[in-house]
């Protein structure tokens, strides 16, 4: 067909909240002083609140005890699916799903690794677990 030129949107989309994806008007203004002013056009939800929050970000968070348990099992190289099963056995009312477990495990492993790259971390672990060691050679001129 004939070429149609791209039309820019003249109006920005109305943003939605992250937690329940309901639309509301939120407008931000940059003040002369350098601060931001936010105005909420209509702060009411346009739907009824759900009774079951299965898979929701807030409900799926791990509490501190569950986080420690996850760290212990991750250090023991337990499969993440089994970690979720064990957490559900401990607390049958938990709404945590496998995605929350993957994300928490990833954050934990990143906190252990720190700023090192994967290769640097591997070499550090190899030296720590005594799979390899460094030998220094001193060259004496003859």
mmCIF file of N, CA and C in Angstrom:
data_model
loop_
_atom_site.group_PDB
_atom_site.id
_atom_site.type_symbol
_atom_site.label_atom_id
_atom_site.label_comp_id
_atom_site.label_asym_id
_atom_site.label_seq_id
_atom_site.Cartn_x
_atom_site.Cartn_y
_atom_site.Cartn_z
ATOM 1 N N UNK A 1 0.798 -1.175 0.000
ATOM 2 C CA UNK A 1 0.000 0.000 0.000
ATOM 3 C C UNK A 1 0.853 1.255 0.000
ATOM 4 N N UNK A 2 0.193 2.394 -0.065
ATOM 5 C CA UNK A 2 0.928 3.663 -0.082
ATOM 6 C C UNK A 2 1.599 3.929 1.273
ATOM 7 N N UNK A 3 2.699 4.633 1.225
ATOM 8 C CA UNK A 3 3.459 4.964 2.427
ATOM 9 C C UNK A 3 2.720 6.036 3.221
ATOM 10 N N UNK A 4 2.489 5.773 4.489
ATOM 11 C CA UNK A 4 1.880 6.788 5.350
ATOM 12 C C UNK A 4 2.929 7.272 6.323
ATOM 13 N N UNK A 5 2.960 8.545 6.515
ATOM 14 C CA UNK A 5 3.963 9.137 7.376
ATOM 15 C C UNK A 5 3.638 8.880 8.845
ATOM 16 N N UNK A 6 4.694 8.714 9.638
ATOM 17 C CA UNK A 6 4.550 8.447 11.069
ATOM 18 C C UNK A 6 3.959 9.667 11.753
ATOM 19 N N UNK A 7 2.923 9.454 12.549
ATOM 20 C CA UNK A 7 2.301 10.555 13.276
ATOM 21 C C UNK A 7 2.762 10.510 14.719
ATOM 22 N N UNK A 8 3.279 11.617 15.195
ATOM 23 C CA UNK A 8 3.684 11.690 16.592
ATOM 24 C C UNK A 8 2.449 11.854 17.456
ATOM 25 N N UNK A 9 2.499 11.248 18.629
ATOM 26 C CA UNK A 9 1.399 11.441 19.567
ATOM 27 C C UNK A 9 1.491 12.852 20.127
ATOM 28 N N UNK A 10 0.399 13.566 20.054
ATOM 29 C CA UNK A 10 0.420 14.934 20.561
ATOM 30 C C UNK A 10 0.223 14.963 22.067
ATOM 31 N N UNK A 11 -0.293 13.901 22.625
ATOM 32 C CA UNK A 11 -0.587 13.862 24.044
ATOM 33 C C UNK A 11 0.137 12.667 24.665
ATOM 34 N N UNK A 12 0.658 12.851 25.875
ATOM 35 C CA UNK A 12 1.311 11.744 26.570
ATOM 36 C C UNK A 12 0.254 10.816 27.141
ATOM 37 N N UNK A 13 0.597 9.545 27.245
ATOM 38 C CA UNK A 13 -0.339 8.591 27.829
ATOM 39 C C UNK A 13 -0.487 8.855 29.313
ATOM 40 N N UNK A 14 -1.649 8.525 29.827
ATOM 41 C CA UNK A 14 -1.876 8.639 31.260
ATOM 42 C C UNK A 14 -1.164 7.470 31.919
ATOM 43 N N UNK A 15 -0.404 7.760 32.959
ATOM 44 C CA UNK A 15 0.362 6.691 33.596
ATOM 45 C C UNK A 15 -0.533 5.868 34.505
ATOM 46 N N UNK A 16 -0.177 4.618 34.706
ATOM 47 C CA UNK A 16 -0.926 3.739 35.601
ATOM 48 C C UNK A 16 -0.068 3.366 36.784
ATOM 49 N N UNK A 17 -0.695 3.003 37.869
ATOM 50 C CA UNK A 17 0.081 2.617 39.038
ATOM 51 C C UNK A 17 0.671 1.235 38.810
ATOM 52 N N UNK A 18 1.814 0.980 39.410
ATOM 53 C CA UNK A 18 2.504 -0.283 39.219
ATOM 54 C C UNK A 18 1.799 -1.408 39.966
ATOM 55 N N UNK A 19 1.211 -1.096 41.108
ATOM 56 C CA UNK A 19 0.716 -2.145 41.983
ATOM 57 C C UNK A 19 -0.570 -2.789 41.493
ATOM 58 N N UNK A 20 -1.518 -2.026 40.990
ATOM 59 C CA UNK A 20 -2.778 -2.655 40.580
ATOM 60 C C UNK A 20 -3.181 -2.254 39.164
ATOM 61 N N UNK A 21 -2.338 -1.548 38.450
ATOM 62 C CA UNK A 21 -2.540 -1.185 37.049
ATOM 63 C C UNK A 21 -3.843 -0.452 36.777
ATOM 64 N N UNK A 22 -4.304 0.352 37.723
ATOM 65 C CA UNK A 22 -5.483 1.162 37.446
ATOM 66 C C UNK A 22 -5.016 2.558 37.021
ATOM 67 N N UNK A 23 -5.768 3.156 36.145
ATOM 68 C CA UNK A 23 -5.360 4.442 35.593
ATOM 69 C C UNK A 23 -5.788 5.589 36.490
ATOM 70 N N UNK A 24 -4.921 6.552 36.618
ATOM 71 C CA UNK A 24 -5.257 7.789 37.307
ATOM 72 C C UNK A 24 -4.374 8.873 36.717
ATOM 73 N N UNK A 25 -4.767 10.102 36.917
ATOM 74 C CA UNK A 25 -3.999 11.207 36.357
ATOM 75 C C UNK A 25 -2.955 11.666 37.365
ATOM 76 N N UNK A 26 -1.725 11.677 36.917
ATOM 77 C CA UNK A 26 -0.624 12.141 37.747
ATOM 78 C C UNK A 26 0.204 13.077 36.883
ATOM 79 N N UNK A 27 0.306 14.325 37.297
ATOM 80 C CA UNK A 27 1.019 15.305 36.502
ATOM 81 C C UNK A 27 2.128 15.916 37.341
ATOM 82 N N UNK A 28 3.326 15.964 36.781
ATOM 83 C CA UNK A 28 4.463 16.528 37.499
ATOM 84 C C UNK A 28 4.907 17.829 36.864
ATOM 85 N N UNK A 29 5.237 18.803 37.701
ATOM 86 C CA UNK A 29 5.712 20.098 37.228
ATOM 87 C C UNK A 29 7.056 20.385 37.873
ATOM 88 N N UNK A 30 7.998 20.854 37.081
ATOM 89 C CA UNK A 30 9.288 21.270 37.613
ATOM 90 C C UNK A 30 9.174 22.734 38.017
ATOM 91 N N UNK A 31 9.359 22.999 39.293
ATOM 92 C CA UNK A 31 9.237 24.359 39.801
ATOM 93 C C UNK A 31 10.517 25.149 39.533
ATOM 94 N N UNK A 32 10.436 26.473 39.660
ATOM 95 C CA UNK A 32 11.578 27.347 39.396
ATOM 96 C C UNK A 32 12.733 27.037 40.343
ATOM 97 N N UNK A 33 12.405 26.644 41.571
ATOM 98 C CA UNK A 33 13.418 26.368 42.593
ATOM 99 C C UNK A 33 14.205 25.098 42.269
ATOM 100 N N UNK A 34 13.669 24.247 41.410
ATOM 101 C CA UNK A 34 14.320 22.991 41.068
ATOM 102 C C UNK A 34 13.611 21.783 41.659
ATOM 103 N N UNK A 35 12.578 22.003 42.464
ATOM 104 C CA UNK A 35 11.806 20.910 43.050
ATOM 105 C C UNK A 35 10.684 20.507 42.101
ATOM 106 N N UNK A 36 10.132 19.328 42.347
ATOM 107 C CA UNK A 36 9.022 18.836 41.551
ATOM 108 C C UNK A 36 7.733 18.942 42.339
ATOM 109 N N UNK A 37 6.662 19.259 41.645
ATOM 110 C CA UNK A 37 5.333 19.279 42.241
ATOM 111 C C UNK A 37 4.483 18.243 41.509
ATOM 112 N N UNK A 38 3.874 17.323 42.256
ATOM 113 C CA UNK A 38 3.020 16.298 41.658
ATOM 114 C C UNK A 38 1.569 16.568 42.015
ATOM 115 N N UNK A 39 0.698 16.481 41.032
ATOM 116 C CA UNK A 39 -0.729 16.657 41.266
ATOM 117 C C UNK A 39 -1.465 15.403 40.804
ATOM 118 N N UNK A 40 -2.316 14.880 41.670
ATOM 119 C CA UNK A 40 -3.129 13.719 41.334
ATOM 120 C C UNK A 40 -4.493 14.229 40.906
ATOM 121 N N UNK A 41 -4.877 13.945 39.650
ATOM 122 C CA UNK A 41 -6.141 14.437 39.126
ATOM 123 C C UNK A 41 -7.333 13.765 39.767
ATOM 124 N N UNK A 42 -7.321 12.465 39.829
ATOM 125 C CA UNK A 42 -8.417 11.724 40.442
ATOM 126 C C UNK A 42 -7.786 10.541 41.158
ATOM 127 N N UNK A 43 -7.724 10.605 42.475
ATOM 128 C CA UNK A 43 -7.015 9.599 43.248
ATOM 129 C C UNK A 43 -7.808 8.345 43.533
ATOM 130 N N UNK A 44 -9.009 8.222 42.983
ATOM 131 C CA UNK A 44 -9.831 7.046 43.259
ATOM 132 C C UNK A 44 -9.527 5.944 42.254
ATOM 133 N N UNK A 45 -9.660 4.713 42.697
ATOM 134 C CA UNK A 45 -9.496 3.577 41.793
ATOM 135 C C UNK A 45 -10.736 3.459 40.919
ATOM 136 N N UNK A 46 -10.548 2.992 39.702
ATOM 137 C CA UNK A 46 -11.686 2.829 38.806
ATOM 138 C C UNK A 46 -12.172 1.373 38.782
ATOM 139 N N UNK A 47 -11.890 0.631 39.862
ATOM 140 C CA UNK A 47 -12.326 -0.757 39.973
ATOM 141 C C UNK A 47 -12.382 -1.143 41.447
ATOM 142 N N UNK A 48 -13.048 -2.252 41.733
ATOM 143 C CA UNK A 48 -13.081 -2.769 43.101
ATOM 144 C C UNK A 48 -11.753 -3.447 43.400
ATOM 145 N N UNK A 49 -11.375 -3.441 44.670
ATOM 146 C CA UNK A 49 -10.132 -4.083 45.067
ATOM 147 C C UNK A 49 -10.322 -5.598 45.047
ATOM 148 N N UNK A 50 -9.279 -6.303 44.632
ATOM 149 C CA UNK A 50 -9.351 -7.759 44.561
ATOM 150 C C UNK A 50 -9.188 -8.359 45.944
ATOM 151 N N UNK A 51 -9.891 -9.460 46.168
ATOM 152 C CA UNK A 51 -9.762 -10.138 47.453
ATOM 153 C C UNK A 51 -8.564 -11.075 47.453
ATOM 154 N N UNK A 52 -8.287 -11.707 46.332
ATOM 155 C CA UNK A 52 -7.161 -12.632 46.235
ATOM 156 C C UNK A 52 -6.029 -11.915 45.513
ATOM 157 N N UNK A 53 -4.900 -11.792 46.178
ATOM 158 C CA UNK A 53 -3.761 -11.089 45.585
ATOM 159 C C UNK A 53 -2.666 -12.071 45.182
ATOM 160 N N UNK A 54 -3.035 -13.208 44.650
ATOM 161 C CA UNK A 54 -2.077 -14.237 44.264
ATOM 162 C C UNK A 54 -1.174 -13.702 43.160
ATOM 163 N N UNK A 55 0.139 -13.808 43.335
ATOM 164 C CA UNK A 55 1.092 -13.353 42.343
ATOM 165 C C UNK A 55 1.373 -11.871 42.396
ATOM 166 N N UNK A 56 0.827 -11.164 43.349
ATOM 167 C CA UNK A 56 1.019 -9.728 43.480
ATOM 168 C C UNK A 56 2.390 -9.439 44.077
ATOM 169 N N UNK A 57 3.015 -8.329 43.680
ATOM 170 C CA UNK A 57 4.360 -7.999 44.152
ATOM 171 C C UNK A 57 4.441 -7.874 45.666
ATOM 172 N N UNK A 58 3.510 -7.147 46.246
ATOM 173 C CA UNK A 58 3.564 -6.866 47.678
ATOM 174 C C UNK A 58 3.350 -8.136 48.490
ATOM 175 N N UNK A 59 2.386 -8.937 48.112
ATOM 176 C CA UNK A 59 2.063 -10.140 48.871
ATOM 177 C C UNK A 59 3.137 -11.203 48.689
ATOM 178 N N UNK A 60 3.775 -11.222 47.532
ATOM 179 C CA UNK A 60 4.757 -12.254 47.235
ATOM 180 C C UNK A 60 6.118 -12.032 47.852
ATOM 181 N N UNK A 61 6.309 -10.920 48.544
ATOM 182 C CA UNK A 61 7.606 -10.662 49.158
ATOM 183 C C UNK A 61 7.920 -11.704 50.219
ATOM 184 N N UNK A 62 9.206 -11.992 50.343
ATOM 185 C CA UNK A 62 9.635 -12.926 51.381
ATOM 186 C C UNK A 62 9.851 -12.168 52.675
ATOM 187 N N UNK A 63 9.414 -12.757 53.780
ATOM 188 C CA UNK A 63 9.695 -12.128 55.066
ATOM 189 C C UNK A 63 11.140 -12.448 55.463
ATOM 190 N N UNK A 64 11.699 -11.798 56.478
ATOM 191 C CA UNK A 64 13.114 -12.006 56.821
ATOM 192 C C UNK A 64 13.474 -13.464 57.122
ATOM 193 N N UNK A 65 12.590 -14.204 57.789
ATOM 194 C CA UNK A 65 12.877 -15.615 58.073
ATOM 195 C C UNK A 65 12.950 -16.436 56.790
ATOM 196 N N UNK A 66 12.023 -16.174 55.875
ATOM 197 C CA UNK A 66 12.033 -16.893 54.602
ATOM 198 C C UNK A 66 13.265 -16.532 53.782
ATOM 199 N N UNK A 67 13.712 -15.275 53.871
ATOM 200 C CA UNK A 67 14.911 -14.862 53.142
ATOM 201 C C UNK A 67 16.142 -15.601 53.658
ATOM 202 N N UNK A 68 16.265 -15.709 54.980
ATOM 203 C CA UNK A 68 17.395 -16.445 55.553
ATOM 204 C C UNK A 68 17.353 -17.915 55.140
ATOM 205 N N UNK A 69 16.172 -18.484 55.145
ATOM 206 C CA UNK A 69 16.000 -19.877 54.729
ATOM 207 C C UNK A 69 16.387 -20.041 53.258
ATOM 208 N N UNK A 70 15.989 -19.086 52.428
ATOM 209 C CA UNK A 70 16.349 -19.113 51.008
ATOM 210 C C UNK A 70 17.862 -19.029 50.842
ATOM 211 N N UNK A 71 18.534 -18.181 51.629
ATOM 212 C CA UNK A 71 19.984 -18.040 51.537
ATOM 213 C C UNK A 71 20.682 -19.346 51.914
ATOM 214 N N UNK A 72 20.195 -20.004 52.969
ATOM 215 C CA UNK A 72 20.794 -21.277 53.391
ATOM 216 C C UNK A 72 20.637 -22.343 52.311
ATOM 217 N N UNK A 73 19.443 -22.438 51.745
ATOM 218 C CA UNK A 73 19.204 -23.455 50.724
ATOM 219 C C UNK A 73 19.947 -23.137 49.431
ATOM 220 N N UNK A 74 20.098 -21.860 49.112
ATOM 221 C CA UNK A 74 20.844 -21.469 47.918
ATOM 222 C C UNK A 74 22.315 -21.821 48.082
ATOM 223 N N UNK A 75 22.861 -21.603 49.286
ATOM 224 C CA UNK A 75 24.253 -21.968 49.546
ATOM 225 C C UNK A 75 24.460 -23.475 49.447
ATOM 226 N N UNK A 76 23.409 -24.251 49.711
ATOM 227 C CA UNK A 76 23.494 -25.712 49.640
ATOM 228 C C UNK A 76 23.209 -26.239 48.234
ATOM 229 N N UNK A 77 23.051 -25.334 47.264
ATOM 230 C CA UNK A 77 22.787 -25.680 45.858
ATOM 231 C C UNK A 77 21.506 -26.502 45.679
ATOM 232 N N UNK A 78 20.469 -26.138 46.407
ATOM 233 C CA UNK A 78 19.161 -26.776 46.242
ATOM 234 C C UNK A 78 18.472 -26.119 45.045
ATOM 235 N N UNK A 79 17.753 -26.915 44.256
ATOM 236 C CA UNK A 79 17.024 -26.364 43.121
ATOM 237 C C UNK A 79 15.997 -25.346 43.602
ATOM 238 N N UNK A 80 15.804 -24.292 42.804
ATOM 239 C CA UNK A 80 14.896 -23.221 43.203
ATOM 240 C C UNK A 80 13.449 -23.706 43.310
ATOM 241 N N UNK A 81 13.068 -24.644 42.466
ATOM 242 C CA UNK A 81 11.713 -25.186 42.523
ATOM 243 C C UNK A 81 11.492 -25.912 43.858
ATOM 244 N N UNK A 82 12.535 -26.597 44.337
ATOM 245 C CA UNK A 82 12.430 -27.299 45.630
ATOM 246 C C UNK A 82 12.398 -26.303 46.784
ATOM 247 N N UNK A 83 13.103 -25.179 46.631
ATOM 248 C CA UNK A 83 13.067 -24.136 47.662
ATOM 249 C C UNK A 83 11.644 -23.611 47.804
ATOM 250 N N UNK A 84 10.983 -23.376 46.670
ATOM 251 C CA UNK A 84 9.596 -22.906 46.704
ATOM 252 C C UNK A 84 8.690 -23.940 47.372
ATOM 253 N N UNK A 85 8.900 -25.212 47.063
ATOM 254 C CA UNK A 85 8.100 -26.271 47.683
ATOM 255 C C UNK A 85 8.305 -26.292 49.193
ATOM 256 N N UNK A 86 9.560 -26.152 49.635
ATOM 257 C CA UNK A 86 9.844 -26.143 51.073
ATOM 258 C C UNK A 86 9.229 -24.930 51.759
ATOM 259 N N UNK A 87 9.275 -23.771 51.098
ATOM 260 C CA UNK A 87 8.663 -22.572 51.678
ATOM 261 C C UNK A 87 7.153 -22.745 51.816
ATOM 262 N N UNK A 88 6.540 -23.391 50.830
ATOM 263 C CA UNK A 88 5.091 -23.615 50.893
ATOM 264 C C UNK A 88 4.728 -24.636 51.964
ATOM 265 N N UNK A 89 5.627 -25.599 52.215
ATOM 266 C CA UNK A 89 5.373 -26.556 53.299
ATOM 267 C C UNK A 89 5.436 -25.863 54.654
ATOM 268 N N UNK A 90 6.367 -24.905 54.786
ATOM 269 C CA UNK A 90 6.509 -24.185 56.054
ATOM 270 C C UNK A 90 5.343 -23.235 56.289
ATOM 271 N N UNK A 91 4.875 -22.585 55.206
ATOM 272 C CA UNK A 91 3.782 -21.625 55.328
ATOM 273 C C UNK A 91 2.826 -21.859 54.159
ATOM 274 N N UNK A 92 1.718 -22.503 54.437
ATOM 275 C CA UNK A 92 0.796 -22.866 53.358
ATOM 276 C C UNK A 92 0.043 -21.663 52.797
ATOM 277 N N UNK A 93 0.005 -20.553 53.526
ATOM 278 C CA UNK A 93 -0.742 -19.379 53.066
ATOM 279 C C UNK A 93 0.116 -18.394 52.277
ATOM 280 N N UNK A 94 1.358 -18.744 52.000
ATOM 281 C CA UNK A 94 2.232 -17.816 51.287
ATOM 282 C C UNK A 94 1.789 -17.660 49.831
ATOM 283 N N UNK A 95 1.939 -16.465 49.304
ATOM 284 C CA UNK A 95 1.581 -16.193 47.908
ATOM 285 C C UNK A 95 2.819 -16.039 47.039
ATOM 286 N N UNK A 96 3.950 -16.469 47.541
ATOM 287 C CA UNK A 96 5.194 -16.378 46.785
ATOM 288 C C UNK A 96 5.141 -17.346 45.614
ATOM 289 N N UNK A 97 5.575 -16.883 44.444
ATOM 290 C CA UNK A 97 5.640 -17.773 43.294
ATOM 291 C C UNK A 97 7.098 -17.941 42.867
ATOM 292 N N UNK A 98 7.330 -18.715 41.832
ATOM 293 C CA UNK A 98 8.698 -19.072 41.436
ATOM 294 C C UNK A 98 9.482 -17.851 40.969
ATOM 295 N N UNK A 99 8.789 -16.873 40.394
ATOM 296 C CA UNK A 99 9.480 -15.668 39.929
ATOM 297 C C UNK A 99 10.066 -14.895 41.105
ATOM 298 N N UNK A 100 9.334 -14.819 42.223
ATOM 299 C CA UNK A 100 9.866 -14.151 43.409
ATOM 300 C C UNK A 100 11.105 -14.872 43.924
ATOM 301 N N UNK A 101 11.091 -16.210 43.867
ATOM 302 C CA UNK A 101 12.232 -16.998 44.333
ATOM 303 C C UNK A 101 13.435 -16.750 43.429
ATOM 304 N N UNK A 102 13.231 -16.766 42.112
ATOM 305 C CA UNK A 102 14.324 -16.507 41.174
ATOM 306 C C UNK A 102 14.936 -15.128 41.420
ATOM 307 N N UNK A 103 14.088 -14.115 41.585
ATOM 308 C CA UNK A 103 14.589 -12.757 41.793
ATOM 309 C C UNK A 103 15.342 -12.630 43.108
ATOM 310 N N UNK A 104 14.817 -13.217 44.184
ATOM 311 C CA UNK A 104 15.480 -13.139 45.489
ATOM 312 C C UNK A 104 16.816 -13.869 45.459
ATOM 313 N N UNK A 105 16.848 -15.012 44.790
ATOM 314 C CA UNK A 105 18.088 -15.783 44.686
ATOM 315 C C UNK A 105 19.126 -15.015 43.865
ATOM 316 N N UNK A 106 18.680 -14.380 42.796
ATOM 317 C CA UNK A 106 19.590 -13.592 41.965
ATOM 318 C C UNK A 106 20.163 -12.418 42.752
ATOM 319 N N UNK A 107 19.320 -11.719 43.521
ATOM 320 C CA UNK A 107 19.807 -10.608 44.343
ATOM 321 C C UNK A 107 20.809 -11.090 45.383
ATOM 322 N N UNK A 108 20.553 -12.254 45.977
ATOM 323 C CA UNK A 108 21.458 -12.806 46.986
ATOM 324 C C UNK A 108 22.814 -13.148 46.372
ATOM 325 N N UNK A 109 22.798 -13.803 45.205
ATOM 326 C CA UNK A 109 24.067 -14.166 44.552
ATOM 327 C C UNK A 109 24.839 -12.926 44.111
ATOM 328 N N UNK A 110 24.119 -11.904 43.673
ATOM 329 C CA UNK A 110 24.787 -10.660 43.296
ATOM 330 C C UNK A 110 25.411 -9.987 44.501
ATOM 331 N N UNK A 111 24.744 -10.048 45.660
ATOM 332 C CA UNK A 111 25.303 -9.429 46.861
ATOM 333 C C UNK A 111 26.562 -10.164 47.306
ATOM 334 N N UNK A 112 26.628 -11.469 47.098
ATOM 335 C CA UNK A 112 27.830 -12.229 47.440
ATOM 336 C C UNK A 112 28.965 -11.864 46.492
ATOM 337 N N UNK A 113 28.664 -11.791 45.200
ATOM 338 C CA UNK A 113 29.697 -11.530 44.201
ATOM 339 C C UNK A 113 30.229 -10.111 44.297
ATOM 340 N N UNK A 114 29.384 -9.168 44.643
ATOM 341 C CA UNK A 114 29.819 -7.776 44.746
ATOM 342 C C UNK A 114 30.105 -7.184 43.382
ATOM 343 N N UNK A 115 31.219 -6.465 43.284
ATOM 344 C CA UNK A 115 31.555 -5.781 42.030
ATOM 345 C C UNK A 115 32.439 -6.631 41.127
ATOM 346 N N UNK A 116 32.773 -7.850 41.564
ATOM 347 C CA UNK A 116 33.626 -8.714 40.749
ATOM 348 C C UNK A 116 32.854 -9.235 39.539
ATOM 349 N N UNK A 117 33.593 -9.482 38.466
ATOM 350 C CA UNK A 117 32.982 -10.105 37.294
ATOM 351 C C UNK A 117 32.818 -11.595 37.580
ATOM 352 N N UNK A 118 32.139 -12.298 36.683
ATOM 353 C CA UNK A 118 31.932 -13.735 36.875
ATOM 354 C C UNK A 118 33.262 -14.481 36.934
ATOM 355 N N UNK A 119 34.191 -14.130 36.049
ATOM 356 C CA UNK A 119 35.484 -14.815 36.014
ATOM 357 C C UNK A 119 36.295 -14.521 37.271
ATOM 358 N N UNK A 120 36.294 -13.271 37.722
ATOM 359 C CA UNK A 120 37.015 -12.923 38.945
ATOM 360 C C UNK A 120 36.434 -13.670 40.140
ATOM 361 N N UNK A 121 35.121 -13.783 40.187
ATOM 362 C CA UNK A 121 34.478 -14.485 41.294
ATOM 363 C C UNK A 121 34.806 -15.982 41.242
ATOM 364 N N UNK A 122 34.825 -16.560 40.041
ATOM 365 C CA UNK A 122 35.182 -17.969 39.893
ATOM 366 C C UNK A 122 36.600 -18.222 40.388
ATOM 367 N N UNK A 123 37.550 -17.376 39.980
ATOM 368 C CA UNK A 123 38.938 -17.545 40.419
ATOM 369 C C UNK A 123 39.058 -17.392 41.930
ATOM 370 N N UNK A 124 38.316 -16.455 42.509
ATOM 371 C CA UNK A 124 38.334 -16.267 43.963
ATOM 372 C C UNK A 124 37.828 -17.518 44.671
ATOM 373 N N UNK A 125 36.735 -18.109 44.164
ATOM 374 C CA UNK A 125 36.191 -19.317 44.774
ATOM 375 C C UNK A 125 37.137 -20.505 44.621
ATOM 376 N N UNK A 126 37.815 -20.607 43.473
ATOM 377 C CA UNK A 126 38.764 -21.699 43.269
ATOM 378 C C UNK A 126 39.919 -21.620 44.257
ATOM 379 N N UNK A 127 40.402 -20.419 44.520
ATOM 380 C CA UNK A 127 41.481 -20.244 45.493
ATOM 381 C C UNK A 127 40.960 -20.506 46.900
ATOM 382 N N UNK A 128 39.762 -20.015 47.210
ATOM 383 C CA UNK A 128 39.168 -20.204 48.540
ATOM 384 C C UNK A 128 38.966 -21.677 48.869
ATOM 385 N N UNK A 129 38.466 -22.443 47.919
ATOM 386 C CA UNK A 129 38.170 -23.862 48.143
ATOM 387 C C UNK A 129 39.382 -24.751 47.885
ATOM 388 N N UNK A 130 40.539 -24.139 47.634
ATOM 389 C CA UNK A 130 41.824 -24.813 47.444
ATOM 390 C C UNK A 130 41.832 -25.761 46.247
ATOM 391 N N UNK A 131 41.124 -25.399 45.181
ATOM 392 C CA UNK A 131 41.226 -26.144 43.943
ATOM 393 C C UNK A 131 42.470 -25.716 43.177
ATOM 394 N N UNK A 132 42.937 -24.508 43.438
ATOM 395 C CA UNK A 132 44.178 -24.015 42.843
ATOM 396 C C UNK A 132 44.801 -23.035 43.813
ATOM 397 N N UNK A 133 46.063 -22.828 43.674
ATOM 398 C CA UNK A 133 46.754 -21.900 44.553
ATOM 399 C C UNK A 133 47.798 -21.155 43.745
ATOM 400 N N UNK A 134 48.214 -20.030 44.266
ATOM 401 C CA UNK A 134 49.181 -19.188 43.570
ATOM 402 C C UNK A 134 50.579 -19.514 44.065
ATOM 403 N N UNK A 135 51.501 -19.652 43.143
ATOM 404 C CA UNK A 135 52.898 -19.893 43.482
ATOM 405 C C UNK A 135 53.690 -18.721 42.942
ATOM 406 N N UNK A 136 54.474 -18.119 43.801
ATOM 407 C CA UNK A 136 55.300 -17.002 43.361
ATOM 408 C C UNK A 136 56.696 -17.480 43.001
ATOM 409 N N UNK A 137 57.281 -16.938 41.973
ATOM 410 C CA UNK A 137 58.639 -17.278 41.552
ATOM 411 C C UNK A 137 59.482 -16.026 41.675
ATOM 412 N N UNK A 138 60.578 -16.165 42.366
ATOM 413 C CA UNK A 138 61.491 -15.032 42.517
ATOM 414 C C UNK A 138 62.662 -15.258 41.571
ATOM 415 N N UNK A 139 62.864 -14.317 40.700
ATOM 416 C CA UNK A 139 63.972 -14.412 39.739
ATOM 417 C C UNK A 139 65.201 -13.740 40.342
ATOM 418 N N UNK A 140 66.281 -14.504 40.488
ATOM 419 C CA UNK A 140 67.536 -13.952 41.010
ATOM 420 C C UNK A 140 68.489 -13.794 39.833
ATOM 421 N N UNK A 141 68.972 -12.567 39.616
ATOM 422 C CA UNK A 141 69.910 -12.377 38.489
ATOM 423 C C UNK A 141 71.235 -13.086 38.775
ATOM 424 N N UNK A 142 71.828 -13.675 37.756
ATOM 425 C CA UNK A 142 73.086 -14.403 37.911
ATOM 426 C C UNK A 142 74.261 -13.533 37.618
#
